[in-house]
PDB file of C-alpha atoms in Angstrom:
ATOM      1  CA  UNK A  23    -104.669 -53.195 -20.069  1.00  0.00           C
ATOM      2  CA  UNK A  24    -101.955 -54.123 -22.129  1.00  0.00           C
ATOM      3  CA  UNK A  25     -98.443 -53.429 -20.868  1.00  0.00           C
ATOM      4  CA  UNK A  26     -95.249 -53.065 -23.343  1.00  0.00           C
ATOM      5  CA  UNK A  27     -91.533 -53.787 -22.419  1.00  0.00           C
ATOM      6  CA  UNK A  28     -89.584 -51.956 -24.809  1.00  0.00           C
ATOM      7  CA  UNK A  29     -86.323 -51.447 -22.068  1.00  0.00           C
ATOM      8  CA  UNK A  30     -84.415 -54.437 -23.608  1.00  0.00           C
ATOM      9  CA  UNK A  31     -85.081 -53.384 -27.484  1.00  0.00           C
ATOM     10  CA  UNK A  32     -84.271 -49.582 -26.557  1.00  0.00           C
ATOM     11  CA  UNK A  33     -80.954 -50.682 -24.961  1.00  0.00           C
ATOM     12  CA  UNK A  34     -79.818 -52.650 -27.768  1.00  0.00           C
ATOM     13  CA  UNK A  35     -80.581 -49.815 -30.501  1.00  0.00           C
ATOM     14  CA  UNK A  36     -78.733 -47.176 -27.981  1.00  0.00           C
ATOM     15  CA  UNK A  37     -75.665 -49.517 -28.111  1.00  0.00           C
ATOM     16  CA  UNK A  38     -75.587 -49.656 -31.429  1.00  0.00           C
ATOM     17  CA  UNK A  39     -75.859 -46.193 -32.176  1.00  0.00           C
ATOM     18  CA  UNK A  40     -72.954 -45.504 -29.585  1.00  0.00           C
ATOM     19  CA  UNK A  41     -71.001 -47.898 -31.452  1.00  0.00           C
ATOM     20  CA  UNK A  42     -71.827 -46.532 -34.824  1.00  0.00           C
ATOM     21  CA  UNK A  43     -70.782 -43.392 -33.633  1.00  0.00           C
ATOM     22  CA  UNK A  44     -67.884 -44.114 -31.792  1.00  0.00           C
ATOM     23  CA  UNK A  45     -66.432 -46.052 -34.978  1.00  0.00           C
ATOM     24  CA  UNK A  46     -67.257 -43.088 -37.146  1.00  0.00           C
ATOM     25  CA  UNK A  47     -65.552 -40.939 -34.596  1.00  0.00           C
ATOM     26  CA  UNK A  48     -62.573 -43.651 -34.564  1.00  0.00           C
ATOM     27  CA  UNK A  49     -62.615 -43.107 -38.369  1.00  0.00           C
ATOM     28  CA  UNK A  50     -62.451 -39.426 -38.430  1.00  0.00           C
ATOM     29  CA  UNK A  51     -59.665 -39.056 -35.745  1.00  0.00           C
ATOM     30  CA  UNK A  52     -57.633 -42.031 -37.598  1.00  0.00           C
ATOM     31  CA  UNK A  53     -57.766 -40.024 -40.584  1.00  0.00           C
ATOM     32  CA  UNK A  54     -56.732 -36.380 -39.398  1.00  0.00           C
ATOM     33  CA  UNK A  55     -53.827 -38.153 -37.760  1.00  0.00           C
ATOM     34  CA  UNK A  56     -52.962 -40.003 -41.001  1.00  0.00           C
ATOM     35  CA  UNK A  57     -53.485 -36.628 -42.831  1.00  0.00           C
ATOM     36  CA  UNK A  58     -51.412 -34.533 -40.054  1.00  0.00           C
ATOM     37  CA  UNK A  59     -48.612 -37.287 -40.413  1.00  0.00           C
ATOM     38  CA  UNK A  60     -48.665 -37.230 -44.183  1.00  0.00           C
ATOM     39  CA  UNK A  61     -48.140 -33.205 -43.872  1.00  0.00           C
ATOM     40  CA  UNK A  62     -45.598 -33.814 -41.180  1.00  0.00           C
ATOM     41  CA  UNK A  63     -43.512 -35.886 -43.439  1.00  0.00           C
ATOM     42  CA  UNK A  64     -44.023 -33.257 -46.555  1.00  0.00           C
ATOM     43  CA  UNK A  65     -42.983 -30.380 -44.681  1.00  0.00           C
ATOM     44  CA  UNK A  66     -39.939 -32.578 -43.518  1.00  0.00           C
ATOM     45  CA  UNK A  67     -39.370 -33.493 -47.053  1.00  0.00           C
ATOM     46  CA  UNK A  68     -39.410 -30.083 -48.186  1.00  0.00           C
ATOM     47  CA  UNK A  69     -37.410 -28.521 -45.813  1.00  0.00           C
ATOM     48  CA  UNK A  70     -34.634 -30.821 -46.690  1.00  0.00           C
ATOM     49  CA  UNK A  71     -35.273 -30.132 -50.611  1.00  0.00           C
ATOM     50  CA  UNK A  72     -34.662 -26.438 -49.398  1.00  0.00           C
ATOM     51  CA  UNK A  73     -31.628 -27.433 -47.417  1.00  0.00           C
ATOM     52  CA  UNK A  74     -30.510 -28.981 -50.414  1.00  0.00           C
ATOM     53  CA  UNK A  75     -30.800 -26.255 -52.410  1.00  0.00           C
ATOM     54  CA  UNK A  76     -29.276 -23.570 -50.025  1.00  0.00           C
ATOM     55  CA  UNK A  77     -26.157 -25.424 -49.873  1.00  0.00           C
ATOM     56  CA  UNK A  78     -26.195 -25.758 -53.757  1.00  0.00           C
ATOM     57  CA  UNK A  79     -26.229 -22.034 -53.842  1.00  0.00           C
ATOM     58  CA  UNK A  80     -23.755 -21.522 -51.025  1.00  0.00           C
ATOM     59  CA  UNK A  81     -21.275 -23.443 -52.669  1.00  0.00           C
ATOM     60  CA  UNK A  82     -21.634 -21.561 -55.980  1.00  0.00           C
ATOM     61  CA  UNK A  83     -21.737 -18.237 -53.951  1.00  0.00           C
ATOM     62  CA  UNK A  84     -18.229 -19.632 -51.947  1.00  0.00           C
ATOM     63  CA  UNK A  85     -16.706 -20.680 -55.722  1.00  0.00           C
ATOM     64  CA  UNK A  86     -17.773 -16.977 -57.013  1.00  0.00           C
ATOM     65  CA  UNK A  87     -16.336 -15.236 -54.073  1.00  0.00           C
ATOM     66  CA  UNK A  88     -12.917 -16.919 -54.241  1.00  0.00           C
ATOM     67  CA  UNK A  89     -12.430 -16.518 -58.019  1.00  0.00           C
ATOM     68  CA  UNK A  90     -13.422 -12.556 -57.189  1.00  0.00           C
ATOM     69  CA  UNK A  91     -11.047 -12.112 -54.124  1.00  0.00           C
ATOM     70  CA  UNK A  92      -8.413 -13.922 -56.598  1.00  0.00           C
ATOM     71  CA  UNK A  93      -8.768 -11.305 -59.488  1.00  0.00           C
ATOM     72  CA  UNK A  94      -8.975  -8.415 -56.963  1.00  0.00           C
ATOM     73  CA  UNK A  95      -5.570  -9.101 -55.693  1.00  0.00           C
ATOM     74  CA  UNK A  96      -4.310  -8.753 -59.158  1.00  0.00           C
ATOM     75  CA  UNK A  97      -6.334  -5.953 -59.610  1.00  0.00           C
ATOM     76  CA  UNK A  98      -5.201  -3.970 -56.272  1.00  0.00           C
ATOM     77  CA  UNK A  99      -1.667  -4.581 -57.307  1.00  0.00           C
ATOM     78  CA  UNK A 100      -2.197  -3.002 -60.789  1.00  0.00           C
ATOM     79  CA  UNK A 101      -4.071  -0.144 -59.251  1.00  0.00           C
ATOM     80  CA  UNK A 102      -0.776   0.137 -56.725  1.00  0.00           C
ATOM     81  CA  UNK A 103       1.558   0.301 -59.611  1.00  0.00           C
ATOM     82  CA  UNK A 104      -0.785   2.823 -61.742  1.00  0.00           C
ATOM     83  CA  UNK A 105      -0.524   4.902 -58.578  1.00  0.00           C
ATOM     84  CA  UNK A 106       3.143   4.924 -58.432  1.00  0.00           C
ATOM     85  CA  UNK A 107       3.639   6.006 -62.241  1.00  0.00           C
ATOM     86  CA  UNK A 108       0.943   8.708 -61.877  1.00  0.00           C
ATOM     87  CA  UNK A 109       2.779   9.794 -58.827  1.00  0.00           C
ATOM     88  CA  UNK A 110       5.918  10.263 -60.813  1.00  0.00           C
ATOM     89  CA  UNK A 111       7.026  13.925 -61.494  1.00  0.00           C
ATOM     90  CA  UNK A 112       8.215  13.293 -64.913  1.00  0.00           C
ATOM     91  CA  UNK A 113       6.513  10.230 -66.636  1.00  0.00           C
ATOM     92  CA  UNK A 114       8.806   8.376 -69.437  1.00  0.00           C
ATOM     93  CA  UNK A 115       7.318   7.102 -72.435  1.00  0.00           C
ATOM     94  CA  UNK A 116       8.145   3.504 -71.373  1.00  0.00           C
ATOM     95  CA  UNK A 117       6.240   4.346 -67.867  1.00  0.00           C
ATOM     96  CA  UNK A 118       3.231   5.806 -70.073  1.00  0.00           C
ATOM     97  CA  UNK A 119       3.126   2.289 -72.081  1.00  0.00           C
ATOM     98  CA  UNK A 120       3.294   0.414 -68.898  1.00  0.00           C
ATOM     99  CA  UNK A 121       0.235   2.519 -67.407  1.00  0.00           C
ATOM    100  CA  UNK A 122      -1.264   1.585 -70.570  1.00  0.00           C
ATOM    101  CA  UNK A 123      -1.184  -1.727 -69.916  1.00  0.00           C
ATOM    102  CA  UNK A 124      -2.131  -1.915 -66.455  1.00  0.00           C
ATOM    103  CA  UNK A 125      -5.444   0.091 -67.530  1.00  0.00           C
ATOM    104  CA  UNK A 126      -7.459  -2.985 -67.265  1.00  0.00           C
ATOM    105  CA  UNK A 127      -7.148  -2.782 -63.287  1.00  0.00           C
ATOM    106  CA  UNK A 128      -9.672   0.100 -63.508  1.00  0.00           C
ATOM    107  CA  UNK A 129     -11.293  -1.014 -66.762  1.00  0.00           C
ATOM    108  CA  UNK A 130     -12.341  -4.434 -65.786  1.00  0.00           C
ATOM    109  CA  UNK A 131     -14.384  -5.569 -62.859  1.00  0.00           C
ATOM    110  CA  UNK A 132     -15.094  -9.141 -61.833  1.00  0.00           C
ATOM    111  CA  UNK A 133     -18.304  -8.576 -59.226  1.00  0.00           C
ATOM    112  CA  UNK A 134     -19.990 -11.616 -57.280  1.00  0.00           C
ATOM    113  CA  UNK A 135     -23.751 -12.254 -58.628  1.00  0.00           C
ATOM    114  CA  UNK A 136     -25.035 -14.123 -55.674  1.00  0.00           C
ATOM    115  CA  UNK A 137     -27.508 -16.966 -55.837  1.00  0.00           C
ATOM    116  CA  UNK A 138     -30.516 -15.928 -54.406  1.00  0.00           C
ATOM    117  CA  UNK A 139     -33.113 -18.417 -55.812  1.00  0.00           C
ATOM    118  CA  UNK A 140     -33.366 -20.325 -52.791  1.00  0.00           C
ATOM    119  CA  UNK A 141     -33.507 -17.279 -50.094  1.00  0.00           C
ATOM    120  CA  UNK A 142     -36.091 -15.844 -52.447  1.00  0.00           C
ATOM    121  CA  UNK A 143     -38.276 -18.915 -51.970  1.00  0.00           C
ATOM    122  CA  UNK A 144     -38.034 -19.439 -48.254  1.00  0.00           C
ATOM    123  CA  UNK A 145     -38.379 -15.351 -47.392  1.00  0.00           C
ATOM    124  CA  UNK A 146     -41.719 -14.902 -49.804  1.00  0.00           C
ATOM    125  CA  UNK A 147     -43.277 -18.108 -50.109  1.00  0.00           C
ATOM    126  CA  UNK A 148     -43.698 -18.659 -45.934  1.00  0.00           C
ATOM    127  CA  UNK A 149     -41.289 -21.778 -46.344  1.00  0.00           C
ATOM    128  CA  UNK A 150     -38.723 -20.095 -43.982  1.00  0.00           C
ATOM    129  CA  UNK A 151     -41.078 -21.875 -41.351  1.00  0.00           C
ATOM    130  CA  UNK A 152     -40.334 -24.870 -42.324  1.00  0.00           C
ATOM    131  CA  UNK A 153     -36.562 -24.666 -41.163  1.00  0.00           C
ATOM    132  CA  UNK A 154     -37.020 -26.328 -37.098  1.00  0.00           C
ATOM    133  CA  UNK A 155     -33.622 -25.263 -36.410  1.00  0.00           C
ATOM    134  CA  UNK A 156     -33.650 -21.781 -35.357  1.00  0.00           C
ATOM    135  CA  UNK A 157     -29.712 -21.432 -35.441  1.00  0.00           C
ATOM    136  CA  UNK A 158     -29.802 -22.485 -39.370  1.00  0.00           C
ATOM    137  CA  UNK A 159     -32.662 -19.840 -39.814  1.00  0.00           C
ATOM    138  CA  UNK A 160     -30.577 -16.994 -37.983  1.00  0.00           C
ATOM    139  CA  UNK A 161     -27.929 -17.889 -40.172  1.00  0.00           C
ATOM    140  CA  UNK A 162     -29.842 -17.873 -43.429  1.00  0.00           C
ATOM    141  CA  UNK A 163     -31.317 -14.400 -42.736  1.00  0.00           C
ATOM    142  CA  UNK A 164     -28.048 -12.966 -41.599  1.00  0.00           C
ATOM    143  CA  UNK A 165     -26.181 -14.326 -44.657  1.00  0.00           C
ATOM    144  CA  UNK A 166     -28.945 -12.614 -46.779  1.00  0.00           C
ATOM    145  CA  UNK A 167     -28.372  -9.312 -44.874  1.00  0.00           C
ATOM    146  CA  UNK A 168     -25.026  -9.291 -45.731  1.00  0.00           C
ATOM    147  CA  UNK A 169     -25.837  -9.704 -49.466  1.00  0.00           C
ATOM    148  CA  UNK A 170     -27.738  -6.619 -49.504  1.00  0.00           C
ATOM    149  CA  UNK A 171     -24.980  -4.630 -47.770  1.00  0.00           C
ATOM    150  CA  UNK A 172     -22.126  -6.314 -50.357  1.00  0.00           C
ATOM    151  CA  UNK A 173     -24.723  -5.134 -53.210  1.00  0.00           C
ATOM    152  CA  UNK A 174     -24.606  -1.669 -51.770  1.00  0.00           C
ATOM    153  CA  UNK A 175     -20.848  -1.576 -51.615  1.00  0.00           C
ATOM    154  CA  UNK A 176     -20.824  -2.838 -55.326  1.00  0.00           C
ATOM    155  CA  UNK A 177     -22.849   0.157 -56.673  1.00  0.00           C
ATOM    156  CA  UNK A 178     -20.248   2.317 -55.034  1.00  0.00           C
ATOM    157  CA  UNK A 179     -17.592   0.339 -56.746  1.00  0.00           C
ATOM    158  CA  UNK A 180     -19.293   0.677 -59.986  1.00  0.00           C
ATOM    159  CA  UNK A 181     -19.544   4.491 -59.814  1.00  0.00           C
ATOM    160  CA  UNK A 182     -15.888   4.817 -58.900  1.00  0.00           C
ATOM    161  CA  UNK A 183     -15.029   2.652 -61.555  1.00  0.00           C
ATOM    162  CA  UNK A 184     -16.996   4.738 -64.139  1.00  0.00           C
ATOM    163  CA  UNK A 185     -15.320   8.081 -62.746  1.00  0.00           C
ATOM    164  CA  UNK A 186     -11.914   6.450 -63.158  1.00  0.00           C
ATOM    165  CA  UNK A 187     -12.792   5.250 -66.597  1.00  0.00           C
ATOM    166  CA  UNK A 188     -14.116   8.766 -67.601  1.00  0.00           C
ATOM    167  CA  UNK A 189     -11.028  10.429 -66.536  1.00  0.00           C
ATOM    168  CA  UNK A 190      -8.561   8.051 -68.305  1.00  0.00           C
ATOM    169  CA  UNK A 191     -10.914   8.654 -71.369  1.00  0.00           C
ATOM    170  CA  UNK A 192      -9.481  12.144 -71.295  1.00  0.00           C
ATOM    171  CA  UNK A 193      -6.027  11.655 -70.915  1.00  0.00           C
ATOM    172  CA  UNK A 194      -5.242   8.024 -72.488  1.00  0.00           C
ATOM    173  CA  UNK A 195      -5.494   5.921 -75.414  1.00  0.00           C
ATOM    174  CA  UNK A 196      -8.434   3.426 -74.446  1.00  0.00           C
ATOM    175  CA  UNK A 197      -8.162   1.704 -77.970  1.00  0.00           C
ATOM    176  CA  UNK A 198      -4.744   0.854 -77.184  1.00  0.00           C
ATOM    177  CA  UNK A 199      -5.726  -0.804 -73.772  1.00  0.00           C
ATOM    178  CA  UNK A 200      -8.879  -2.568 -75.338  1.00  0.00           C
ATOM    179  CA  UNK A 201      -6.677  -3.828 -78.131  1.00  0.00           C
ATOM    180  CA  UNK A 202      -3.903  -5.279 -75.450  1.00  0.00           C
ATOM    181  CA  UNK A 203      -1.385  -3.258 -76.973  1.00  0.00           C
ATOM    182  CA  UNK A 204      -1.318  -4.624 -80.547  1.00  0.00           C
ATOM    183  CA  UNK A 205      -2.007  -1.390 -82.188  1.00  0.00           C
ATOM    184  CA  UNK A 206       0.331   1.763 -82.799  1.00  0.00           C
ATOM    185  CA  UNK A 207       0.713   3.869 -79.619  1.00  0.00           C
ATOM    186  CA  UNK A 208      -0.376   4.591 -77.314  1.00  0.00           C
ATOM    187  CA  UNK A 209      -1.222   8.065 -77.885  1.00  0.00           C
ATOM    188  CA  UNK A 210      -1.842  10.668 -74.933  1.00  0.00           C
ATOM    189  CA  UNK A 211      -4.059  13.656 -75.082  1.00  0.00           C
ATOM    190  CA  UNK A 212      -2.592  17.197 -74.479  1.00  0.00           C
ATOM    191  CA  UNK A 213      -4.085  17.383 -71.089  1.00  0.00           C
ATOM    192  CA  UNK A 214      -2.154  14.012 -69.923  1.00  0.00           C
ATOM    193  CA  UNK A 215       0.220  15.755 -67.673  1.00  0.00           C
ATOM    194  CA  UNK A 216      -2.312  18.008 -66.142  1.00  0.00           C
ATOM    195  CA  UNK A 217      -4.439  15.182 -65.059  1.00  0.00           C
ATOM    196  CA  UNK A 218      -2.087  12.608 -63.962  1.00  0.00           C
ATOM    197  CA  UNK A 219      -2.895  13.872 -60.251  1.00  0.00           C
ATOM    198  CA  UNK A 220      -6.565  13.684 -60.750  1.00  0.00           C
ATOM    199  CA  UNK A 221      -6.298   9.934 -62.297  1.00  0.00           C
ATOM    200  CA  UNK A 222      -4.166   8.959 -59.376  1.00  0.00           C
ATOM    201  CA  UNK A 223      -6.663  10.160 -56.742  1.00  0.00           C
ATOM    202  CA  UNK A 224      -9.355   8.081 -58.835  1.00  0.00           C
ATOM    203  CA  UNK A 225      -7.420   5.367 -58.816  1.00  0.00           C
ATOM    204  CA  UNK A 226      -6.704   5.338 -55.111  1.00  0.00           C
ATOM    205  CA  UNK A 227     -10.323   5.738 -54.502  1.00  0.00           C
ATOM    206  CA  UNK A 228     -11.191   2.599 -56.576  1.00  0.00           C
ATOM    207  CA  UNK A 229      -8.505   0.778 -54.502  1.00  0.00           C
ATOM    208  CA  UNK A 230     -10.245   1.813 -51.275  1.00  0.00           C
ATOM    209  CA  UNK A 231     -13.496   0.686 -52.309  1.00  0.00           C
ATOM    210  CA  UNK A 232     -12.181  -2.561 -53.690  1.00  0.00           C
ATOM    211  CA  UNK A 233     -10.584  -3.452 -50.578  1.00  0.00           C
ATOM    212  CA  UNK A 234     -13.761  -2.469 -48.649  1.00  0.00           C
ATOM    213  CA  UNK A 235     -15.684  -4.882 -50.787  1.00  0.00           C
ATOM    214  CA  UNK A 236     -13.124  -7.705 -50.615  1.00  0.00           C
ATOM    215  CA  UNK A 237     -13.112  -7.427 -46.786  1.00  0.00           C
ATOM    216  CA  UNK A 238     -16.863  -7.895 -46.877  1.00  0.00           C
ATOM    217  CA  UNK A 239     -16.815 -10.721 -49.315  1.00  0.00           C
ATOM    218  CA  UNK A 240     -13.961 -12.456 -46.929  1.00  0.00           C
ATOM    219  CA  UNK A 241     -16.438 -12.213 -43.775  1.00  0.00           C
ATOM    220  CA  UNK A 242     -19.065 -13.361 -46.521  1.00  0.00           C
ATOM    221  CA  UNK A 243     -17.035 -16.317 -47.538  1.00  0.00           C
ATOM    222  CA  UNK A 244     -16.566 -17.851 -44.246  1.00  0.00           C
ATOM    223  CA  UNK A 245     -20.105 -17.502 -43.106  1.00  0.00           C
ATOM    224  CA  UNK A 246     -21.107 -19.118 -46.239  1.00  0.00           C
ATOM    225  CA  UNK A 247     -18.689 -22.060 -45.072  1.00  0.00           C
ATOM    226  CA  UNK A 248     -19.849 -22.342 -41.465  1.00  0.00           C
ATOM    227  CA  UNK A 249     -23.619 -22.213 -43.002  1.00  0.00           C
ATOM    228  CA  UNK A 250     -22.748 -25.189 -45.295  1.00  0.00           C
ATOM    229  CA  UNK A 251     -21.592 -27.054 -42.442  1.00  0.00           C
ATOM    230  CA  UNK A 252     -24.028 -26.155 -40.064  1.00  0.00           C
ATOM    231  CA  UNK A 253     -26.722 -27.453 -42.368  1.00  0.00           C
ATOM    232  CA  UNK A 254     -24.490 -30.596 -43.214  1.00  0.00           C
ATOM    233  CA  UNK A 255     -24.788 -31.448 -39.789  1.00  0.00           C
ATOM    234  CA  UNK A 256     -28.571 -30.588 -38.875  1.00  0.00           C
ATOM    235  CA  UNK A 257     -29.601 -32.346 -42.050  1.00  0.00           C
ATOM    236  CA  UNK A 258     -27.234 -35.632 -41.571  1.00  0.00           C
ATOM    237  CA  UNK A 259     -25.416 -34.377 -44.875  1.00  0.00           C
ATOM    238  CA  UNK A 260     -21.917 -34.961 -43.327  1.00  0.00           C
TER     239      UNK A 260
END
């Protein structure tokens, strides 16, 4: 009876299979590591792009807020002057003309329109998870929450302004105001004297809501400046 010895051959095949398996495993593992590293690099790249865009939006907001605050400082002075005239027992023709020239303080607004493009993308695309620094995330979300509150105050601002304009249209010559005093006038309605107290109150309410709006803007402006510095520090933009 013949005896066949396969031990050496079987072991060689086993080693070959194990080697092929190991090489295949190594290739898959290396590919996974490379893919992970590439994804990690891409995420960091996207994160930096978002932060660059965020800083751009913040700087635009800061510029708009400074312009609005400068405009509102003149607006508040105009409202003060108008309230003083309206509070006078007997208003002279000269004061009536001057009050019409101050009419822009009620008619004209310069609210801030915040740049929310980057904020919207970060919130609704799930990209906020790319931002590694929690302090940056918290500051961005707080800034976004402040925008909602400021826009709410802006709506109240608009409502009071409309009421003021409606009252002005009952008493004053809006054509003269719009023409910047370049037409004859101004003419006043027969109900002018009876409505001066009411208009003074409307102007006072507008002054109050503008002051509150401006206080919120000042806080948001400070927040924007601090957030820019934080992002610059975290992402090496300094």
